[in-house]
């Protein structure tokens, strides 16, 4: 199982690097360096938003578990 996850992770990272290279090539031909900077900025903002949402969801889940454990002890 661990080996399969490692292979999948490697394939995803390789595909991401390939797609980023293709994106840079296309954007450098269309708009030059400013287009590449804008594209990476948009990707960074999206990743930050996803990170914040995941962190909030994790905290909510953690609080829910704590409340369930507290109710279990009180009963």
mmCIF file of C-alpha atoms in Angstrom:
data_model
loop_
_atom_site.group_PDB
_atom_site.id
_atom_site.type_symbol
_atom_site.label_atom_id
_atom_site.label_comp_id
_atom_site.label_asym_id
_atom_site.label_seq_id
_atom_site.Cartn_x
_atom_site.Cartn_y
_atom_site.Cartn_z
ATOM 1 C CA UNK A 1 0.000 0.000 0.000
ATOM 2 C CA UNK A 2 2.790 2.413 0.931
ATOM 3 C CA UNK A 3 4.618 1.683 -2.334
ATOM 4 C CA UNK A 4 1.433 2.336 -4.332
ATOM 5 C CA UNK A 5 0.887 5.697 -2.614
ATOM 6 C CA UNK A 6 4.496 6.653 -3.303
ATOM 7 C CA UNK A 7 4.118 5.828 -7.001
ATOM 8 C CA UNK A 8 0.864 7.782 -7.255
ATOM 9 C CA UNK A 9 2.434 10.765 -5.497
ATOM 10 C CA UNK A 10 5.445 10.634 -7.820
ATOM 11 C CA UNK A 11 3.172 10.506 -10.883
ATOM 12 C CA UNK A 12 1.104 13.465 -9.671
ATOM 13 C CA UNK A 13 4.208 15.565 -8.985
ATOM 14 C CA UNK A 14 5.715 14.644 -12.374
ATOM 15 C CA UNK A 15 2.472 15.604 -14.130
ATOM 16 C CA UNK A 16 2.318 18.886 -12.218
ATOM 17 C CA UNK A 17 5.893 19.788 -13.181
ATOM 18 C CA UNK A 18 5.175 18.935 -16.808
ATOM 19 C CA UNK A 19 2.006 21.046 -16.839
ATOM 20 C CA UNK A 20 3.781 23.970 -15.158
ATOM 21 C CA UNK A 21 6.468 23.808 -17.839
ATOM 22 C CA UNK A 22 3.876 23.792 -20.595
ATOM 23 C CA UNK A 23 2.046 26.698 -18.928
ATOM 24 C CA UNK A 24 5.275 28.720 -18.696
ATOM 25 C CA UNK A 25 6.138 28.027 -22.338
ATOM 26 C CA UNK A 26 2.707 29.151 -23.558
ATOM 27 C CA UNK A 27 2.572 32.205 -21.297
ATOM 28 C CA UNK A 28 6.095 33.306 -22.231
ATOM 29 C CA UNK A 29 5.077 33.291 -25.893
ATOM 30 C CA UNK A 30 1.787 35.108 -25.249
ATOM 31 C CA UNK A 31 2.577 37.693 -22.612
ATOM 32 C CA UNK A 32 6.143 37.272 -21.514
ATOM 33 C CA UNK A 33 7.368 37.463 -17.931
ATOM 34 C CA UNK A 34 4.446 39.516 -16.550
ATOM 35 C CA UNK A 35 1.984 36.823 -17.655
ATOM 36 C CA UNK A 36 4.021 34.148 -15.892
ATOM 37 C CA UNK A 37 4.199 36.235 -12.715
ATOM 38 C CA UNK A 38 0.435 36.806 -12.796
ATOM 39 C CA UNK A 39 -0.247 33.100 -13.359
ATOM 40 C CA UNK A 40 1.950 32.054 -10.424
ATOM 41 C CA UNK A 41 0.362 34.750 -8.259
ATOM 42 C CA UNK A 42 -3.111 33.441 -9.037
ATOM 43 C CA UNK A 43 -1.995 29.887 -8.257
ATOM 44 C CA UNK A 44 -0.472 31.061 -4.957
ATOM 45 C CA UNK A 45 -3.679 32.868 -3.949
ATOM 46 C CA UNK A 46 -5.762 29.787 -4.755
ATOM 47 C CA UNK A 47 -3.445 27.571 -2.701
ATOM 48 C CA UNK A 48 -3.590 29.995 0.245
ATOM 49 C CA UNK A 49 -7.401 30.025 0.131
ATOM 50 C CA UNK A 50 -7.515 26.212 -0.005
ATOM 51 C CA UNK A 51 -5.081 26.004 2.922
ATOM 52 C CA UNK A 52 -7.191 28.362 5.042
ATOM 53 C CA UNK A 53 -10.384 26.424 4.245
ATOM 54 C CA UNK A 54 -8.720 23.107 5.095
ATOM 55 C CA UNK A 55 -7.352 24.520 8.350
ATOM 56 C CA UNK A 56 -10.803 25.804 9.385
ATOM 57 C CA UNK A 57 -12.397 22.465 8.522
ATOM 58 C CA UNK A 58 -9.736 20.639 10.518
ATOM 59 C CA UNK A 59 -10.265 22.884 13.528
ATOM 60 C CA UNK A 60 -14.048 22.404 13.335
ATOM 61 C CA UNK A 61 -13.607 18.635 13.151
ATOM 62 C CA UNK A 62 -11.216 18.722 16.107
ATOM 63 C CA UNK A 63 -13.683 20.759 18.182
ATOM 64 C CA UNK A 64 -16.477 18.353 17.246
ATOM 65 C CA UNK A 65 -14.407 15.381 18.398
ATOM 66 C CA UNK A 66 -13.559 17.102 21.680
ATOM 67 C CA UNK A 67 -17.243 17.820 22.335
ATOM 68 C CA UNK A 68 -18.153 14.201 21.588
ATOM 69 C CA UNK A 69 -15.444 12.970 23.954
ATOM 70 C CA UNK A 70 -16.611 15.386 26.641
ATOM 71 C CA UNK A 71 -20.219 14.189 26.251
ATOM 72 C CA UNK A 72 -19.020 10.594 26.483
ATOM 73 C CA UNK A 73 -17.241 11.295 29.769
ATOM 74 C CA UNK A 74 -20.173 13.223 31.225
ATOM 75 C CA UNK A 75 -22.624 10.358 30.632
#
